[in-house]
Amino acid sequence: MSPYLTEITPETAGWTYSGLRVVELPPGGEHALDTGGEEMLVLPLAGSCTVTVDSAVFELRGRRSVFSRVTDFAYAPRDARVAIASAGGGRFALPSARCANRLEPRYGPAEGVPVELRGAGQASRQVNNFCTPEAFRADRLIACEVLTPGGNWSSYPPHKHDEDRPGESVLEEIYYFEVAGGPAGPGMGYQRVYGTAERPIDVLREVRTGDAVLIPHGWHGPSMAVPGYDLYYLNVMAGPGPERAWRICDDPAHAWVRDTWPGQPLDPRLPLTSTEERS
């Protein structure tokens, strides 16, 4: 039986590089694994933990939930032994990528995470660029968090990254979702993925906390936060290119939407989180 709430490997996804595991630990719980041919992050979704990577030890303050603060994290290289221990218990994401080069274990402080407010109006959202190429060094892994206030659309205009050409890079992508609850129970959101005539794919999925959507190719977006429920998703990406780069191409039918943003204000609810704990 798998110890993971979510377990996506290149083999189960039917691709080559990107992976994600989510593990939940009880108070005093521990979990250990070998990274093998993957580099990996330990990213607290809820709770704090101690992460040991070979002989390096990192104390992660973590967070109460993905909607309460920007978190710190730890990086583990390929061919390493990783142990996660949590005195208070919690839930931890392990985004990963198959890679060739072994880097050093490192700590990523929450205060060093670039927080970007993107879009405008009802396309306003917050992006925590904690492991993007410009923010944190890795061999192949790219990861970020997106928080979308209820009623807004993100991953919009729809875009893709499945061709090796100027302005676009090939990346396999995982969307992992968490949805804020309401007074009557859990919330929900929606995710759209569609392809071309040459490479068809057709997904319109209701998503709730713990769900994941795989993007092997095609246009993806919007990610829809229904009114009343803030939406979080973790993006995990990796691809075959010699350069670790995140380049996207908007769907030409909808790219014009970006031109409307300069005349609209950002949603005043943003940022939803910062490095300070939100009650």
PDB file of N, CA, C and O in Angstrom, residues 25-31 46-50 84-92:
ATOM      1  N   LEU A  25       1.653  13.047   7.551  1.00  0.00           N
ATOM      2  CA  LEU A  25       2.265  12.454   8.733  1.00  0.00           C
ATOM      3  C   LEU A  25       1.436  12.780   9.970  1.00  0.00           C
ATOM      4  O   LEU A  25       0.983  13.916  10.138  1.00  0.00           O
ATOM      5  N   PRO A  26       1.249  11.823  10.860  1.00  0.00           N
ATOM      6  CA  PRO A  26       0.596  12.106  12.136  1.00  0.00           C
ATOM      7  C   PRO A  26       1.575  12.821  13.062  1.00  0.00           C
ATOM      8  O   PRO A  26       2.781  12.881  12.770  1.00  0.00           O
ATOM      9  N   PRO A  27       1.108  13.388  14.179  1.00  0.00           N
ATOM     10  CA  PRO A  27       2.058  13.973  15.144  1.00  0.00           C
ATOM     11  C   PRO A  27       3.122  12.956  15.539  1.00  0.00           C
ATOM     12  O   PRO A  27       2.818  11.811  15.874  1.00  0.00           O
ATOM     13  N   GLY A  28       4.363  13.377  15.426  1.00  0.00           N
ATOM     14  CA  GLY A  28       5.481  12.493  15.711  1.00  0.00           C
ATOM     15  C   GLY A  28       5.830  11.549  14.578  1.00  0.00           C
ATOM     16  O   GLY A  28       6.728  10.715  14.726  1.00  0.00           O
ATOM     17  N   GLY A  29       5.176  11.697  13.435  1.00  0.00           N
ATOM     18  CA  GLY A  29       5.387  10.788  12.321  1.00  0.00           C
ATOM     19  C   GLY A  29       6.652  11.081  11.535  1.00  0.00           C
ATOM     20  O   GLY A  29       7.179  12.198  11.547  1.00  0.00           O
ATOM     21  N   GLU A  30       7.128  10.060  10.845  1.00  0.00           N
ATOM     22  CA  GLU A  30       8.322  10.170  10.017  1.00  0.00           C
ATOM     23  C   GLU A  30       8.100   9.442   8.694  1.00  0.00           C
ATOM     24  O   GLU A  30       7.309   8.496   8.612  1.00  0.00           O
ATOM     25  N   HIS A  31       8.817   9.889   7.675  1.00  0.00           N
ATOM     26  CA  HIS A  31       8.790   9.214   6.375  1.00  0.00           C
ATOM     27  C   HIS A  31      10.165   9.367   5.743  1.00  0.00           C
ATOM     28  O   HIS A  31      10.768  10.451   5.784  1.00  0.00           O
ATOM     29  N   ALA A  46       0.771  21.865   4.910  1.00  0.00           N
ATOM     30  CA  ALA A  46       0.200  22.156   6.227  1.00  0.00           C
ATOM     31  C   ALA A  46       1.095  21.515   7.272  1.00  0.00           C
ATOM     32  O   ALA A  46       1.352  20.312   7.215  1.00  0.00           O
ATOM     33  N   GLY A  47       1.609  22.317   8.203  1.00  0.00           N
ATOM     34  CA  GLY A  47       2.470  21.787   9.241  1.00  0.00           C
ATOM     35  C   GLY A  47       3.927  22.141   9.038  1.00  0.00           C
ATOM     36  O   GLY A  47       4.321  22.715   8.022  1.00  0.00           O
ATOM     37  N   SER A  48       4.732  21.806  10.022  1.00  0.00           N
ATOM     38  CA  SER A  48       6.171  22.033   9.991  1.00  0.00           C
ATOM     39  C   SER A  48       6.877  20.698  10.089  1.00  0.00           C
ATOM     40  O   SER A  48       6.278  19.677  10.435  1.00  0.00           O
ATOM     41  N   CYS A  49       8.186  20.701   9.781  1.00  0.00           N
ATOM     42  CA  CYS A  49       8.913  19.435   9.795  1.00  0.00           C
ATOM     43  C   CYS A  49      10.411  19.670   9.843  1.00  0.00           C
ATOM     44  O   CYS A  49      10.896  20.781   9.589  1.00  0.00           O
ATOM     45  N   THR A  50      11.121  18.611  10.157  1.00  0.00           N
ATOM     46  CA  THR A  50      12.570  18.563  10.041  1.00  0.00           C
ATOM     47  C   THR A  50      12.903  17.659   8.865  1.00  0.00           C
ATOM     48  O   THR A  50      12.399  16.532   8.769  1.00  0.00           O
ATOM     49  N   ILE A  84      11.824  12.835   6.572  1.00  0.00           N
ATOM     50  CA  ILE A  84      10.941  13.922   6.983  1.00  0.00           C
ATOM     51  C   ILE A  84      10.326  13.529   8.314  1.00  0.00           C
ATOM     52  O   ILE A  84       9.737  12.441   8.442  1.00  0.00           O
ATOM     53  N   ALA A  85      10.461  14.383   9.325  1.00  0.00           N
ATOM     54  CA  ALA A  85       9.888  14.123  10.642  1.00  0.00           C
ATOM     55  C   ALA A  85       9.088  15.348  11.066  1.00  0.00           C
ATOM     56  O   ALA A  85       9.553  16.488  10.919  1.00  0.00           O
ATOM     57  N   SER A  86       7.887  15.119  11.593  1.00  0.00           N
ATOM     58  CA  SER A  86       7.019  16.227  11.971  1.00  0.00           C
ATOM     59  C   SER A  86       6.477  16.003  13.380  1.00  0.00           C
ATOM     60  O   SER A  86       5.698  15.069  13.601  1.00  0.00           O
ATOM     61  N   ALA A  87       6.879  16.871  14.314  1.00  0.00           N
ATOM     62  CA  ALA A  87       6.426  16.728  15.698  1.00  0.00           C
ATOM     63  C   ALA A  87       4.920  16.938  15.810  1.00  0.00           C
ATOM     64  O   ALA A  87       4.233  16.248  16.559  1.00  0.00           O
ATOM     65  N   GLY A  88       4.406  17.909  15.053  1.00  0.00           N
ATOM     66  CA  GLY A  88       2.987  18.210  15.142  1.00  0.00           C
ATOM     67  C   GLY A  88       2.139  17.568  14.074  1.00  0.00           C
ATOM     68  O   GLY A  88       0.913  17.721  14.073  1.00  0.00           O
ATOM     69  N   GLY A  89       2.766  16.870  13.135  1.00  0.00           N
ATOM     70  CA  GLY A  89       2.043  16.278  12.019  1.00  0.00           C
ATOM     71  C   GLY A  89       1.810  17.287  10.912  1.00  0.00           C
ATOM     72  O   GLY A  89       1.960  18.502  11.103  1.00  0.00           O
ATOM     73  N   GLY A  90       1.476  16.804   9.749  1.00  0.00           N
ATOM     74  CA  GLY A  90       1.238  17.715   8.638  1.00  0.00           C
ATOM     75  C   GLY A  90       1.170  16.985   7.313  1.00  0.00           C
ATOM     76  O   GLY A  90       1.237  15.758   7.242  1.00  0.00           O
ATOM     77  N   ARG A  91       1.042  17.788   6.273  1.00  0.00           N
ATOM     78  CA  ARG A  91       0.938  17.277   4.901  1.00  0.00           C
ATOM     79  C   ARG A  91       2.009  17.964   4.068  1.00  0.00           C
ATOM     80  O   ARG A  91       2.133  19.207   4.092  1.00  0.00           O
ATOM     81  N   PHE A  92       2.771  17.169   3.309  1.00  0.00           N
ATOM     82  CA  PHE A  92       3.960  17.676   2.642  1.00  0.00           C
ATOM     83  C   PHE A  92       3.990  17.210   1.190  1.00  0.00           C
ATOM     84  O   PHE A  92       3.812  16.023   0.901  1.00  0.00           O
TER      85      PHE A  92
END
